[in-house]
Structures are given as structure tokens and as C-alpha cells.
Amino acid sequence: MRQIRSDKGYLRDAELSEYLNNLGDRLAAANPSPSHHFYFFAVNDPSINAFALPGGYVGVHTGLIAAARNESELAGVLAHEIAHVSQNHIARIVDVQKSSTLTTLAALAVAILAARSDQGQVSQAAIATAQAMSIQNQLDFTREHEREADRIGLQTLANADFSPSGMATFFERLQAQTRFAESSAPAYLRTHPLTFERIADIQNRLGETPSRQVPDSLEFKLARAKVMATQGEAPDAVRRFRGVVAEHPEDVEALYALTASALRAGDRGLAVATLAKLEQRAATPMVASLAARVMLDGKQTSQALERLRAALQKHGTTRPLAEAHADALLHAERGAEAKKVVTEYLRVWADDPEFLELLARANFALGLNAEGHLAQADALRQQDLLAPAIDQLESARKAGGDYYTQSIIDARLRELQDRLKQDKNKGERAW
Ligand SMILES: [Zn+2]
């Protein structure tokens, strides 16, 4: 997870992450052999794809969320990925290649992530990329694996009360696109080869069960609206969702997307007016957070805090609301209160990099520079970014601070320098 968090594509969005994990957990529990633990995360990438890493980590491209016409379609792809993990397909491939240099599944996960990252850039991963690409190529699932993942995926969808036909409609659309543009096949098809035979197979299985309409959850609609509002240029997004709202003035998803894109485009008047309509029709944590962002944008910090406190009271301390609350306190320049709140949240989400960064901001706001750099170093340390973490610790040491803080800084410095040395030795062996 540390490697994933420091990956360029990893999308830090507590709301999308929470939605994907709620949906994914529901599907994982409905898998015919639910034994694995899963962690789902969003990847900021407009292409239509999802991928499973060894260890139950499932990445979902934002492009996939935007392209899903309904929740069952998105659930269909996730159920398929979950099946690859639950049926140990990755482990089976690794088993076949025992002679390779791979020693652990963790190393494999890192290799897949490295292969995903931009190859034009010179990065830490660049040296490993060539080898990682060849590993990725060997990792492509076989036809048998695909058929099994489809079969288990369909069962999972039905067990979780989604419409199994979502899997078929989504794959059919992907294939129809590919027919006309062979060279630009969606990324998903390259890692999960889709054949007519496979689609026929899914349809045969569907023939045995009556198809039914399953309404989309509000959470799905808002998550998709959030993704769509960030795509393309901001003025284009505003124009697009103005059109949708003009046609469907009551539609919560369209109102959310228009508010978010207006905020992004800097059109305050439109954001405030659309938000008012949205709030009349929906009261969820995501709507409250969006309202707080609109208010913070207009420097109405106390109204934003009011809105978030009410939402926390009503919906409980969800992670996205907790992050938004701490962030709003920092915007309101209430450093002491922010520090108190973040410290409490860190008891729930211990060593969480996002909350450690919020703690760093609170410390800096209070003029506690040594503590600020220390918290920043801890956030980096939790993402395995050792060299930048050491830089932060050196800044922390220079910033002074009391004896207690200084002794923590020294202990951390020793630990990280040791780990950096070990990693360098390991690096020469593994790659
Ligand atoms: Zn597959």
C-alpha cells in the first residue's frame, strides 16, 4: 500500500476511495469463496481500465467510473477483478514462472505499478520499467482465467443484488468500440482479452437467469458526477452540464456535476445557485462536502464549518468528512483546533499519510516548525519516500524545537537512514 500511495496515478480522493471500497467490499462478500481481504483505490487515468494486484489491491481508473452507464456495469468489472484474485489467477501465473527472479508477490505488485507509470519520465521506476514491462506481458490472463472470472463475476453480481447483465452490456460496448478502432483498443481489453466466444459465453449464462433493472445508488451517481466534473477543460465541463441540467433540472447527478465544474471554472455565482438546488434534493455527506468547498471558496469559513459539523453529527465520522473538517479548520486559520481534531482522527486512522500531512499543516500554522517538518517526514515515511523524508527531518532538526521533539527526530533519522541503506542493497539484488 505504501508503494501504491506514492504512485503518480494514485488518486487522493477520500470520497471516491470510500465509495469504491463500499462497493468492492459488498461484491467481495458476495463472491462464492470470500476469503481475501481487498483494498480498492482510484487511479487518475481517463482510459477504461481496472486491474488487480497481488494481495487483493484493485485499482480502478477514473475513466472506467465515467464510462459506466449504470452501477451494475461498474460492479461487473470489479466482480471480474475480484474473481481473478479469489481464484488465485495471479498466484498461479507466478507459480508457473518459479524460475524467474521474482521472489515475493509484493515485488510483483511493485513491478506492475512501475509498468503502469509514464515511461517518458526519468523516475526511480525507470530502471525497473523494462523488466517490469516484460513481467506484465507474462501476466496477461489466459482464456481459461477470463472465462472463470466471468463465471464467478456473474454469480457475484447476482449474489450482491446487482444486475448480471451489466457485465454483458459493458463488455459488448467495449468490443463494439474496438471493432472500429483496432489500434486504440481500450486498455482493459489488452489485459483481459475479450473474444466473441467470451461474450457469447456470458450471454448463455445470462439466458438462465431473468434480467432485472436495479436502480443506481445515489453514491454511485455522485461519485460518477465528481469524476466527470474533473474531466477535460473546466469551461467545457460547465457547458456540458449546463446542457444536462437544462434538460433534467431535477437530476441530482447533473446538479452535483454542474456545481463542481462551476467551482472548478471559477464561476462562483453559478456554483452557489446550482448548489442551492442540489441541497434541496439531496442531503448526503458528499453534498455537504461540496457545499463546504463552495463556501470556503467564497471565504465563508464559519458557514463551511457549520455545514461539516452538521454532516458529521448526522452521518457519523466518515473519513471524507473528517478530512474535509480538518481542512476547513486550517482554511479558517484555527490552527490549535485543527491540531486537536487531527490528533483525534490519527487515533482512528493511525499513521495515515493524509492526516499526518494535515497535522504538519496545523503545526506550521501554529509556528511549530520542527513538529511540522517531523509530521511531514512521517507522512513521507508512510509512503516509503525515504530520501524526501530524511530531507524533512534535517529541516526539522534545524528548526529547533524542544528536547523531546529533537530526540524523536534523531531516532527517526537513524531509522530512515538504515532503511535507505537496506533498500539500496536490496535494489541491486532484486532488479
Ligand atoms: Zn480478466
Tab-separated table of C-alpha atoms and ligand atoms in Angstrom, residues 80 84 141 146 192, ligand 1:
chain	number	residue	atom	x	y	z
A	80	HIS	CA	-14.466	-9.839	-12.555
A	84	HIS	CA	-9.134	-13.099	-10.617
A	141	PHE	CA	-4.585	-13.747	-18.053
A	146	GLU	CA	-11.032	-14.959	-18.228
A	192	HIS	CA	-8.311	-9.071	-20.376
B	1	ZN	ZN	-9.869	-10.601	-16.728
